[in-house]
């Protein structure tokens, strides 16, 4: 990495920084004119004589001359604002581009860490360094040269203007700056020390959070929650102390700065007033100097803020450099080199006196040697902890030896690029990581190679995508298009994507995973927008399935969703909603708390019936499952109530027996109202849903269909015979109904 943050900025944006400084310098003459014009307006237009005045060959009386100067002042202000806007947007574009480059460089370096380096480094700490700790660097990078150039140039222009009015006024303006320049660095050094401590402490908190996430079972299993909380309390207290010191020092600097800024007008008013009275300074000049001083505070404050940000950025960059600039960092060619055509067959794989050393000098492999001629079958035997897996990792180039060597033919295995070892050596250990994504994503991950269509330089890409890739190159990021086809079909023995899918299915059958993957697929849903053809085929399959069941005389197996009929194999909730919930508001476990659903139940006169049904269901469940263990299968198959909630319902039943239903608390009533929503007539056989109840529930369904507020329409999708319900699974869409074996909920 570059020696310091300034070297990094100049290395990758020297031309842009020069342009920013030039743009900043271009604003200074405009600034001077905006300071000079008010004095001219007062002295020559308002208090002036000898009118009319000639300007560019045109004569102006006093009032037109006043408006001319005021109009010129307005033009200067507008032009100055436009120039400032252009400079600012360009500045932050440059800064964000360099921030993107820095983060990319850190991630690339992370990929070049030897695997052993990750044993003592938590992912939380690394994430914090690459994301949160670089954010402030991005702000500073955007301002590294332009802001001090603008602030110093502005300040110098204002001071020059004051000296030109009167040297005593100029001296009064800068009299207190030397004292501020002496005090502020002293305060900043104390701030830097506190900031370094804060960053280190926050990294430690990230480590501990990562440990807690990974070891949460051990924490609960050993009752160490309070110990962990005490540890976090100590660490958070240290952060609090550091931040308090930082805030105190910064506030001190700000108070001093404000005090000095308020003290300077004392000199202006006293000295300037004296000079005006003595006739050595015009009133317009004094007004202009006072107006200029008002603008003087902002650039001086910008310089102070810049100094604080520069010191903060220097500390943060040095800490990042200390972590990511490792002496044992793998060469960049390891991850960039193109694949070679060399074949491993008939080469010798030789391990010569290799040692794998861990923390505190412990060795899992000590002086191991082996020689194998490829291809071959071999087994590495040993008990648990004998180092057999570590030795296998060495042979697979998943780890590196502390001493000794592993060679493949005439090549050092540790020096071969990933393009060779990653494509020709496979390894599956006890800690193999599967990335997030679909099953397809996990299976094709080893086949993701450099995209073949990158050779055409993206000529077939749309303009917006070309611009994105061009910006990535300008920021020093990857020039490869993420949306390209990265899969090496030839390596999988296929010609195209269709062949690869067939190959995957064959392999899933080979390892007896095909039925499991098929079942998982049936439980998922798809997007009709993304898969229109598949959606159309699923709707066709729905019709075909129904026709075949009718022809076979097995029509009763599936009870279809009919808007005018009650589905006896569905829950009360599904019958009332006649749709699939989207989100938590209309989920079956939350319906009793949903304000709109409670209004519908009340409107249709169902509240007393639901409360009575809830009481009976709670009573039946409490009696039926008396004495059963909490993990008994009957709770899963037949109960409306979880075993953990059963004591609470027994307490509610005792309250009803002693005091009546009317004396129940609101929370207790809600618990009882929730039970009927899970009732399935053909599964629970309690006889509560008779023909009269079905009619009332259908009335509630029609009420929802007719009166549902517009803002709630996206909370569930209604069942429709000719459409695909994206909130339901593929299986549920296929049968479009409920089977006799479908469970409640």
XYZ file of C-alpha atoms in Angstrom:
745
model
C 0.000 0.000 0.000
C 1.082 3.607 -0.465
C 3.141 5.162 2.313
C 0.422 7.603 3.330
C -3.009 8.771 2.296
C -1.638 11.693 0.244
C 0.595 9.387 -1.820
C -2.428 7.221 -2.546
C -4.498 10.220 -3.651
C -1.805 11.681 -5.909
C -0.915 8.311 -7.395
C -4.402 7.690 -8.744
C -5.847 11.206 -9.231
C -3.002 13.668 -9.818
C -4.589 15.195 -12.935
C -8.005 15.456 -11.297
C -6.499 17.080 -8.191
C -4.650 19.646 -10.335
C -7.887 20.420 -12.175
C -9.724 20.829 -8.871
C -7.097 23.254 -7.603
C -7.320 25.253 -10.839
C -11.105 25.386 -10.586
C -10.733 26.548 -6.995
C -8.249 29.222 -8.039
C -10.629 30.404 -10.767
C -13.168 31.313 -8.098
C -10.800 33.669 -6.243
C -11.016 36.629 -8.670
C -14.791 36.346 -8.507
C -14.582 36.377 -4.732
C -12.460 39.513 -4.732
C -14.900 41.270 -7.058
C -17.850 40.328 -4.792
C -15.939 41.965 -1.915
C -14.993 45.067 -3.918
C -18.373 45.715 -5.502
C -20.292 46.512 -2.248
C -17.690 49.200 -1.440
C -18.040 50.610 -4.980
C -21.842 50.575 -4.697
C -21.744 52.551 -1.431
C -18.972 55.006 -2.315
C -19.701 55.638 -6.001
C -23.376 54.792 -6.561
C -25.078 55.667 -3.263
C -22.769 58.466 -2.005
C -21.205 59.327 -5.369
C -21.476 62.559 -7.331
C -20.673 63.699 -10.880
C -23.475 61.861 -12.660
C -24.092 60.659 -15.299
C -21.253 58.100 -15.426
C -19.939 56.540 -18.645
C -19.591 52.731 -18.691
C -18.568 50.933 -21.901
C -19.603 53.971 -23.931
C -23.028 54.244 -22.263
C -24.051 56.987 -19.841
C -25.887 56.126 -16.596
C -27.580 58.399 -14.069
C -27.266 57.623 -10.359
C -30.151 55.148 -9.984
C -29.475 53.247 -13.249
C -25.807 53.158 -12.257
C -26.783 51.695 -8.869
C -28.911 48.990 -10.525
C -26.106 48.262 -12.996
C -23.622 47.618 -10.207
C -26.164 45.580 -8.220
C -26.983 43.523 -11.325
C -23.273 42.899 -11.882
C -22.971 41.800 -8.257
C -25.873 39.355 -8.772
C -24.255 37.925 -11.923
C -21.002 37.400 -10.028
C -22.843 35.618 -7.196
C -24.677 33.320 -9.647
C -21.547 32.558 -11.652
C -19.597 31.900 -8.464
C -22.329 29.511 -7.271
C -22.334 27.607 -10.567
C -18.557 27.276 -10.449
C -18.754 26.076 -6.842
C -21.398 23.486 -7.805
C -19.278 22.147 -10.664
C -16.196 21.989 -8.457
C -18.034 20.276 -5.586
C -19.729 17.585 -7.693
C -16.502 16.830 -9.556
C -14.604 16.754 -6.266
C -16.891 14.180 -4.685
C -16.953 12.089 -7.864
C -13.170 11.897 -7.663
C -13.323 11.141 -3.933
C -15.909 8.384 -4.229
C -13.987 6.846 -7.114
C -10.845 6.696 -4.996
C -12.824 5.301 -2.056
C -14.123 2.570 -4.353
C -10.551 1.866 -5.469
C -9.318 1.702 -1.863
C -12.042 -0.712 -0.777
C -11.456 -2.880 -3.843
C -7.726 -2.909 -3.122
C -8.349 -3.967 0.486
C -10.680 -6.783 -0.596
C -8.150 -7.919 -3.203
C -5.446 -7.970 -0.538
C -7.788 -9.952 1.686
C -8.012 -12.624 -1.018
C -4.203 -12.771 -1.025
C -3.935 -13.473 2.707
C -2.513 -16.952 3.433
C -5.318 -19.132 4.863
C -3.530 -19.344 8.221
C -3.957 -15.578 8.686
C -7.726 -15.972 9.096
C -7.452 -18.250 12.117
C -6.911 -15.348 14.506
C -8.877 -12.674 12.656
C -12.632 -12.344 12.947
C -14.778 -11.546 9.957
C -16.515 -8.799 11.949
C -13.281 -6.892 12.406
C -12.414 -7.136 8.702
C -15.905 -6.047 7.642
C -15.686 -3.035 9.955
C -12.296 -2.010 8.552
C -13.295 -2.277 4.883
C -16.680 -0.585 5.264
C -17.093 1.676 8.287
C -13.465 2.733 8.773
C -13.003 3.694 5.128
C -16.149 5.838 4.946
C -14.520 8.851 6.621
C -11.478 8.334 4.396
C -13.778 8.765 1.392
C -14.940 12.154 2.653
C -11.356 13.264 3.225
C -10.118 11.983 -0.148
C -12.681 14.183 -1.882
C -11.367 17.216 -0.011
C -7.662 16.404 0.277
C -6.340 19.190 -1.973
C -9.353 21.137 -3.233
C -10.748 22.150 0.171
C -7.479 23.563 1.592
C -6.839 25.262 -1.751
C -10.295 26.867 -1.706
C -10.184 27.747 1.996
C -6.638 29.130 1.981
C -7.203 30.983 -1.286
C -10.448 32.467 0.018
C -8.822 33.480 3.278
C -5.824 34.997 1.486
C -8.097 36.919 -0.882
C -10.114 38.362 2.003
C -6.969 39.320 3.947
C -5.472 40.901 0.820
C -8.657 42.912 0.340
C -8.470 44.120 3.931
C -4.809 45.140 3.645
C -5.610 47.055 0.469
C -8.255 49.015 2.356
C -5.955 49.761 5.294
C -2.924 47.910 6.638
C -4.103 48.305 10.230
C -7.391 46.570 9.387
C -5.468 43.707 7.773
C -3.249 43.300 10.860
C -6.316 43.293 13.102
C -7.831 40.492 11.003
C -4.835 38.146 11.367
C -3.628 39.152 14.831
C -5.086 36.128 16.642
C -4.264 33.465 14.029
C -0.749 32.649 15.355
C -2.208 31.791 18.765
C -4.825 29.518 17.186
C -2.191 27.850 15.008
C -0.202 27.089 18.167
C -3.097 25.749 20.275
C -5.093 23.673 17.768
C -2.338 21.107 16.912
C -1.820 20.471 20.634
C -5.500 19.676 21.034
C -5.492 17.586 17.843
C -2.674 15.349 19.097
C -4.784 14.455 22.118
C -7.733 13.790 19.802
C -5.573 11.519 17.601
C -4.528 9.418 20.594
C -8.137 9.007 21.703
C -9.258 8.143 18.153
C -6.652 5.401 17.848
C -7.851 3.928 21.114
C -11.486 4.143 19.988
C -10.782 2.374 16.670
C -8.863 -0.434 18.382
C -11.601 -0.879 20.979
C -14.359 -0.980 18.341
C -12.393 -3.626 16.439
C -12.249 -5.630 19.639
C -16.022 -5.286 20.016
C -16.436 -6.545 16.443
C -14.331 -9.583 17.355
C -16.422 -10.296 20.438
C -19.714 -9.892 18.549
C -18.428 -12.383 15.990
C -17.517 -14.789 18.815
C -20.971 -14.398 20.372
C -22.733 -15.082 17.066
C -20.679 -18.224 16.467
C -20.830 -19.435 20.071
C -24.379 -18.497 21.088
C -25.235 -22.141 21.899
C -22.273 -22.401 24.281
C -23.267 -19.119 25.932
C -26.779 -20.368 26.688
C -25.529 -23.866 27.471
C -23.075 -22.630 30.102
C -25.146 -19.710 31.450
C -22.472 -17.122 30.585
C -24.822 -14.460 29.178
C -24.224 -12.100 32.096
C -20.462 -12.579 31.836
C -20.580 -11.683 28.135
C -22.771 -8.646 28.842
C -20.320 -7.495 31.530
C -17.486 -7.819 29.022
C -19.410 -5.769 26.447
C -20.252 -3.211 29.131
C -16.528 -2.804 29.877
C -15.644 -2.426 26.205
C -18.516 -0.012 25.509
C -17.427 1.983 28.546
C -13.948 2.307 27.051
C -15.461 3.559 23.780
C -17.566 6.024 25.780
C -14.452 7.360 27.534
C -12.558 7.777 24.282
C -15.470 9.526 22.588
C -15.928 11.782 25.598
C -12.260 12.827 25.378
C -12.579 13.435 21.649
C -15.742 15.503 22.069
C -14.197 17.487 24.935
C -11.060 18.376 22.977
C -12.994 19.234 19.836
C -15.434 21.364 21.795
C -12.506 23.173 23.397
C -11.046 23.880 19.952
C -14.430 25.116 18.687
C -14.961 27.370 21.722
C -11.515 28.909 21.300
C -12.147 29.412 17.601
C -15.510 31.073 18.237
C -14.041 33.241 21.005
C -11.281 34.510 18.741
C -13.755 35.085 15.912
C -15.928 37.214 18.212
C -12.911 39.099 19.566
C -11.693 40.262 16.160
C -14.725 42.558 15.454
C -13.716 44.461 18.590
C -10.518 45.500 16.796
C -12.406 46.274 13.587
C -15.013 48.477 15.244
C -12.571 50.310 17.442
C -9.715 50.747 14.955
C -11.989 51.124 11.911
C -14.251 53.608 13.683
C -11.239 55.657 14.706
C -9.891 55.680 11.116
C -13.299 56.693 9.662
C -13.617 59.536 12.175
C -10.096 60.714 11.336
C -10.914 60.517 7.615
C -8.256 57.894 6.936
C -10.848 55.259 5.888
C -14.083 55.652 3.958
C -17.363 54.407 5.411
C -17.831 52.149 2.382
C -14.417 50.586 2.981
C -15.283 49.923 6.640
C -18.608 48.327 5.677
C -16.850 46.243 3.023
C -14.194 45.109 5.534
C -16.869 44.108 8.066
C -18.745 42.193 5.343
C -15.489 40.546 4.269
C -14.714 39.538 7.850
C -18.103 37.861 8.112
C -17.030 35.703 5.163
C -13.595 35.201 6.711
C -14.804 32.869 9.477
C -16.014 30.175 7.080
C -12.703 29.461 5.246
C -10.745 29.617 8.505
C -13.144 27.114 10.067
C -12.829 24.971 6.929
C -9.045 24.958 7.379
C -9.361 23.918 11.026
C -11.902 21.204 10.143
C -9.672 20.077 7.318
C -6.706 19.771 9.658
C -8.759 17.629 12.037
C -10.035 15.449 9.191
C -6.523 15.125 7.750
C -5.171 13.910 11.075
C -8.097 11.508 11.478
C -7.571 10.197 7.927
C -3.840 9.802 8.529
C -4.453 7.711 11.643
C -7.114 5.552 9.984
C -5.040 4.973 6.856
C -1.981 3.988 8.901
C -4.065 1.488 10.874
C -5.468 -0.001 7.659
C -1.979 -0.133 6.189
C -0.675 -1.869 9.290
C -3.320 -4.598 9.000
C -3.452 -5.163 5.243
C 0.221 -4.754 4.365
C 1.400 -8.239 5.384
C 4.900 -9.484 4.736
C 3.535 -12.911 3.778
C 0.924 -11.566 1.353
C 0.514 -13.838 -1.673
C 1.711 -12.455 -4.966
C -0.937 -10.719 -7.064
C -0.285 -13.120 -9.938
C -1.705 -15.934 -7.780
C -5.244 -14.680 -8.388
C -4.730 -12.936 -11.740
C -2.644 -15.320 -13.848
C -4.370 -17.037 -16.769
C -4.629 -20.855 -16.688
C -1.863 -22.968 -18.112
C -2.309 -25.998 -20.325
C -0.043 -28.316 -18.322
C -1.568 -31.686 -17.430
C -1.136 -33.197 -13.972
C -1.107 -36.765 -15.278
C 2.208 -38.635 -14.877
C 3.595 -35.885 -12.634
C 4.933 -36.606 -9.158
C 3.315 -34.983 -6.131
C 6.084 -34.746 -3.546
C 5.939 -33.458 0.032
C 9.375 -33.052 1.535
C 9.711 -32.703 5.317
C 6.759 -30.310 5.593
C 5.743 -28.637 8.853
C 2.399 -26.982 9.647
C 2.758 -24.747 12.683
C -0.015 -23.023 14.598
C -0.170 -20.537 17.435
C 2.196 -20.958 20.377
C 4.457 -23.140 18.236
C 2.169 -26.201 18.157
C 2.636 -28.393 15.081
C -0.180 -30.425 13.563
C 2.185 -31.747 10.865
C 5.857 -32.161 11.739
C 8.364 -33.366 9.172
C 5.915 -35.296 6.939
C 7.064 -36.571 3.534
C 5.299 -38.384 0.711
C 5.713 -39.096 -2.979
C 2.789 -39.951 -5.274
C 2.773 -40.421 -9.055
C -0.454 -39.117 -10.567
C -3.022 -40.414 -11.176
C -3.270 -42.619 -8.115
C -5.453 -43.598 -5.161
C -4.004 -43.050 -1.700
C -5.275 -42.747 1.856
C -3.852 -40.638 4.676
C -4.527 -42.515 7.925
C -4.514 -41.148 11.431
C -6.656 -40.567 14.462
C -8.531 -37.368 15.181
C -6.111 -34.513 15.742
C -3.244 -36.408 14.145
C -2.839 -33.799 11.399
C -4.214 -35.926 8.568
C -6.616 -33.205 7.375
C -3.950 -30.484 7.663
C -1.600 -32.644 5.572
C -4.357 -33.218 3.004
C -4.889 -29.455 2.851
C -1.222 -28.979 2.032
C -1.459 -31.443 -0.838
C -4.590 -29.670 -2.114
C -2.944 -26.221 -1.778
C -5.573 -25.184 0.746
C -2.823 -24.287 3.189
C 0.893 -23.522 3.117
C 3.726 -25.195 4.958
C 5.667 -23.366 7.648
C 8.773 -25.154 6.418
C 9.529 -27.887 3.893
C 8.017 -27.948 0.421
C 5.251 -29.494 -1.672
C 6.053 -29.840 -5.380
C 4.162 -30.992 -8.432
C 6.631 -32.157 -11.028
C 9.175 -29.374 -11.339
C 6.822 -26.736 -9.890
C 6.462 -25.591 -6.313
C 2.773 -26.226 -5.550
C 2.619 -23.134 -3.321
C 3.781 -20.923 -6.217
C 1.240 -22.142 -8.774
C -1.596 -19.666 -9.482
C -5.204 -20.341 -8.560
C -5.976 -20.755 -12.271
C -4.013 -24.024 -12.138
C -4.645 -25.449 -8.667
C -8.190 -24.136 -8.312
C -9.308 -25.794 -11.546
C -7.464 -29.090 -11.228
C -7.491 -29.847 -7.528
C -10.689 -30.500 -5.591
C -10.876 -30.696 -1.809
C -13.760 -31.339 0.578
C -12.987 -31.117 4.274
C -14.941 -31.031 7.489
C -15.198 -27.234 7.327
C -16.133 -26.816 3.665
C -18.048 -23.582 3.181
C -21.151 -23.335 1.002
C -21.917 -19.795 -0.080
C -25.408 -18.333 0.121
C -27.719 -18.633 -2.851
C -29.732 -21.316 -4.594
C -28.756 -24.969 -4.929
C -27.846 -24.209 -8.538
C -25.519 -21.408 -7.421
C -23.765 -23.724 -4.975
C -23.317 -26.486 -7.562
C -21.915 -24.248 -10.315
C -19.615 -22.261 -8.029
C -16.510 -24.401 -8.813
C -17.166 -23.828 -12.543
C -17.109 -20.024 -12.400
C -14.083 -19.113 -14.519
C -13.158 -15.959 -16.414
C -16.064 -15.181 -18.774
C -15.373 -16.084 -22.383
C -17.399 -13.158 -23.757
C -14.998 -10.684 -22.107
C -12.780 -11.007 -25.194
C -15.169 -8.867 -27.260
C -14.591 -5.930 -24.850
C -18.294 -5.720 -24.122
C -19.226 -4.654 -27.652
C -22.657 -6.241 -27.327
C -23.517 -4.580 -24.027
C -26.042 -1.747 -23.655
C -24.636 1.749 -23.244
C -25.425 2.028 -19.525
C -23.582 -1.212 -18.816
C -20.560 -0.076 -20.848
C -20.493 3.103 -18.795
C -20.584 1.087 -15.561
C -17.658 -1.064 -16.694
C -15.711 1.995 -17.855
C -16.221 3.598 -14.446
C -15.059 0.368 -12.777
C -11.836 0.492 -14.799
C -11.301 4.157 -13.904
C -11.637 3.197 -10.235
C -9.121 0.368 -10.618
C -11.815 -2.289 -10.117
C -12.391 -5.489 -12.050
C -12.936 -5.056 -15.789
C -14.958 -8.268 -16.015
C -18.728 -8.030 -16.400
C -20.429 -9.730 -13.461
C -23.515 -10.374 -15.613
C -21.499 -12.410 -18.145
C -21.662 -16.173 -18.356
C -18.772 -17.285 -16.119
C -19.517 -21.017 -16.252
C -16.938 -23.305 -17.848
C -19.285 -25.826 -19.450
C -16.412 -27.786 -20.977
C -14.949 -28.475 -17.539
C -18.299 -30.020 -16.543
C -18.378 -32.132 -19.717
C -21.262 -30.119 -21.223
C -21.903 -27.908 -24.219
C -24.330 -25.354 -22.817
C -26.625 -24.444 -19.928
C -29.217 -27.089 -20.811
C -26.545 -29.768 -20.853
C -25.255 -28.566 -17.507
C -28.695 -28.841 -15.921
C -29.048 -32.398 -17.211
C -25.615 -33.187 -15.836
C -26.596 -31.733 -12.445
C -29.716 -33.890 -12.306
C -27.651 -36.995 -13.088
C -25.211 -36.146 -10.295
C -28.032 -35.456 -7.822
C -29.458 -38.896 -8.627
C -26.000 -40.396 -8.232
C -25.707 -39.070 -4.656
C -29.386 -39.700 -3.796
C -30.286 -36.025 -3.490
C -32.703 -35.779 -6.416
C -35.876 -36.459 -4.396
C -34.861 -33.999 -1.688
C -34.066 -31.236 -4.200
C -37.338 -31.929 -6.035
C -39.284 -31.648 -2.760
C -37.509 -28.391 -1.930
C -38.392 -27.049 -5.364
C -42.088 -27.852 -4.895
C -42.100 -25.819 -1.678
C -40.650 -22.756 -3.385
C -42.424 -20.123 -5.408
C -41.342 -18.451 -8.629
C -41.799 -15.045 -10.191
C -44.078 -15.060 -13.266
C -42.248 -11.992 -14.509
C -38.876 -13.768 -14.442
C -40.145 -17.181 -15.565
C -43.183 -16.588 -17.774
C -42.830 -19.873 -19.699
C -42.512 -21.965 -16.550
C -45.500 -20.177 -15.008
C -47.598 -20.941 -18.070
C -46.608 -24.619 -17.943
C -47.492 -24.834 -14.256
C -50.966 -23.474 -14.983
C -51.313 -26.078 -17.747
C -50.185 -28.760 -15.284
C -52.917 -27.622 -12.887
C -55.591 -28.323 -15.527
C -54.013 -31.625 -16.580
C -53.834 -32.826 -12.974
C -57.480 -32.007 -12.362
C -58.586 -33.773 -15.562
C -56.606 -36.893 -14.731
C -58.066 -37.077 -11.237
C -61.574 -36.783 -12.661
C -60.908 -39.509 -15.234
C -59.528 -41.800 -12.525
C -62.475 -41.147 -10.230
C -60.227 -39.653 -7.569
C -61.616 -36.143 -7.728
C -62.310 -35.938 -3.946
C -58.575 -36.184 -3.183
C -58.240 -32.460 -3.882
C -60.851 -29.918 -2.851
C -60.400 -26.926 -5.130
C -60.612 -23.317 -4.055
C -64.073 -22.020 -4.963
C -65.012 -18.439 -4.094
C -68.591 -19.535 -3.283
C -67.784 -22.679 -1.293
C -66.172 -23.492 2.049
C -63.037 -25.658 1.701
C -63.275 -28.313 4.411
C -59.576 -29.237 4.131
C -58.400 -25.634 4.658
C -58.130 -23.690 7.899
C -60.742 -21.185 8.974
C -58.186 -18.437 8.291
C -57.606 -19.626 4.707
C -61.334 -19.827 4.102
C -61.985 -16.335 5.396
C -59.064 -14.700 3.569
C -59.428 -16.905 0.484
C -55.859 -16.059 -0.346
C -52.235 -16.332 0.705
C -50.765 -13.791 3.172
C -47.921 -11.589 1.969
C -45.921 -10.401 4.949
C -46.743 -10.736 8.654
C -49.920 -8.640 8.958
C -52.307 -11.321 7.665
C -50.247 -14.354 8.691
C -52.420 -16.938 10.429
C -50.649 -16.497 13.771
C -51.265 -12.722 13.701
C -54.866 -12.546 12.475
C -56.320 -12.249 15.973
C -54.236 -9.070 16.434
C -55.063 -7.609 13.009
C -57.370 -4.610 13.486
C -59.097 -5.000 10.126
C -59.733 -8.735 10.622
C -61.195 -8.087 14.049
C -63.498 -5.466 12.539
C -64.677 -8.000 9.932
C -65.311 -10.657 12.590
C -67.231 -8.156 14.698
C -69.238 -6.910 11.707
C -70.255 -10.451 10.734
C -71.260 -11.332 14.311
C -68.484 -13.914 14.689
C -66.757 -12.547 17.792
C -68.922 -14.367 20.394
C -68.730 -17.595 18.382
C -64.942 -17.348 17.975
C -64.529 -16.704 21.700
C -66.749 -19.691 22.569
C -64.915 -21.911 20.079
C -61.586 -20.767 21.541
C -62.713 -21.716 25.053
C -63.855 -25.174 23.910
C -60.696 -25.814 21.867
C -58.491 -24.772 24.802
C -60.482 -27.038 27.136
C -60.337 -30.018 24.762
C -56.606 -29.552 24.179
C -55.802 -29.179 27.883
C -57.739 -32.362 28.699
C -56.474 -34.380 25.707
C -52.785 -33.626 26.233
C -52.765 -33.884 30.012
C -49.665 -35.835 31.082
C -47.998 -35.932 27.649
C -44.370 -34.861 27.360
C -43.779 -31.513 25.587
C -42.039 -33.232 22.671
C -44.837 -35.753 22.053
C -45.740 -36.068 18.354
C -49.436 -35.402 19.069
C -48.624 -31.756 19.774
C -47.290 -31.435 16.255
C -50.077 -33.398 14.576
C -53.272 -32.406 16.382
C -52.812 -29.619 18.909
C -53.891 -26.022 18.382
C -51.589 -24.990 21.188
C -47.840 -25.340 21.577
C -46.754 -27.346 24.597
C -45.001 -24.258 25.990
C -48.258 -22.233 25.806
C -50.454 -24.901 27.405
C -49.921 -23.697 31.027
C -51.065 -20.188 30.066
C -54.288 -21.563 28.548
C -54.920 -23.714 31.632
C -54.667 -20.498 33.676
C -57.174 -18.798 31.331
C -59.571 -21.708 31.711
C -59.358 -21.455 35.517
C -60.130 -17.722 35.304
C -63.201 -18.463 33.140
C -64.367 -21.115 35.582
C -63.993 -18.795 38.585
C -64.932 -15.388 37.152
C -66.518 -15.941 33.741
C -65.467 -14.960 30.204
C -66.346 -11.311 30.709
C -63.562 -10.856 33.282
C -60.771 -11.995 30.958
C -58.000 -9.554 30.174
C -57.629 -8.303 26.622
C -54.480 -10.382 26.071
C -56.249 -13.524 27.328
C -59.240 -12.942 25.023
C -56.847 -12.540 22.083
C -55.238 -15.875 22.868
C -58.645 -17.581 22.726
C -59.657 -15.734 19.539
C -56.505 -17.007 17.828
C -57.389 -20.693 18.197
C -60.355 -20.990 15.749
C -58.284 -19.594 12.877
C -56.241 -22.837 12.888
C -59.282 -25.137 12.849
C -59.578 -27.607 9.922
C -62.972 -29.337 9.789
C -61.826 -32.636 8.240
C -58.730 -32.918 10.416
C -59.821 -31.993 13.917
C -63.338 -33.526 13.975
C -64.668 -31.253 16.713
C -67.899 -30.365 14.900
C -67.666 -26.638 15.423
C -67.874 -25.687 11.740
C -71.457 -26.609 10.872
C -73.413 -25.321 7.891
C -74.508 -22.184 9.730
C -70.905 -21.386 10.725
C -69.720 -22.001 7.143
C -72.284 -19.501 5.856
C -71.124 -16.874 8.342
C -67.478 -17.476 7.456
C -68.295 -17.121 3.748
C -70.036 -13.858 4.590
C -66.809 -12.685 6.211
C -64.954 -13.706 3.035
C -67.296 -11.642 0.865
C -66.979 -8.697 3.255
C -63.204 -8.735 2.826
C -63.501 -9.061 -0.961
C -65.906 -6.109 -1.163
C -64.582 -3.740 1.522
C -60.833 -4.386 1.777
C -59.055 -0.968 1.989
C -56.698 -0.187 -0.885
C -53.684 0.074 1.431
C -54.220 -3.544 2.566
C -54.678 -5.124 -0.866
C -50.992 -5.977 -1.187
C -50.967 -7.892 2.107
C -52.418 -11.087 0.632
C -53.120 -12.563 -2.800
C -56.589 -13.910 -3.573
C -56.979 -17.412 -5.033
C -57.886 -17.225 -8.734
C -58.400 -20.260 -10.960
C -56.585 -18.896 -14.014
C -53.663 -17.135 -12.360
C -50.445 -18.029 -10.585
C -50.245 -17.058 -6.897
C -46.689 -15.844 -6.288
C -47.139 -16.086 -2.507
C -47.894 -19.829 -2.720
C -45.505 -22.668 -3.441
C -45.270 -24.481 -6.770
C -47.055 -27.473 -5.230
C -49.910 -25.327 -3.879
C -50.288 -23.601 -7.236
C -50.321 -26.949 -8.990
C -53.158 -28.482 -7.004
C -55.022 -25.149 -6.471
C -56.790 -26.485 -3.456
C -56.324 -28.621 -0.380
C -55.770 -32.352 -0.124
C -57.091 -34.602 2.573
C -53.546 -34.914 3.935
C -52.867 -31.172 4.027
C -52.103 -30.069 7.578
C -53.586 -27.060 9.295
C -51.723 -23.865 8.530
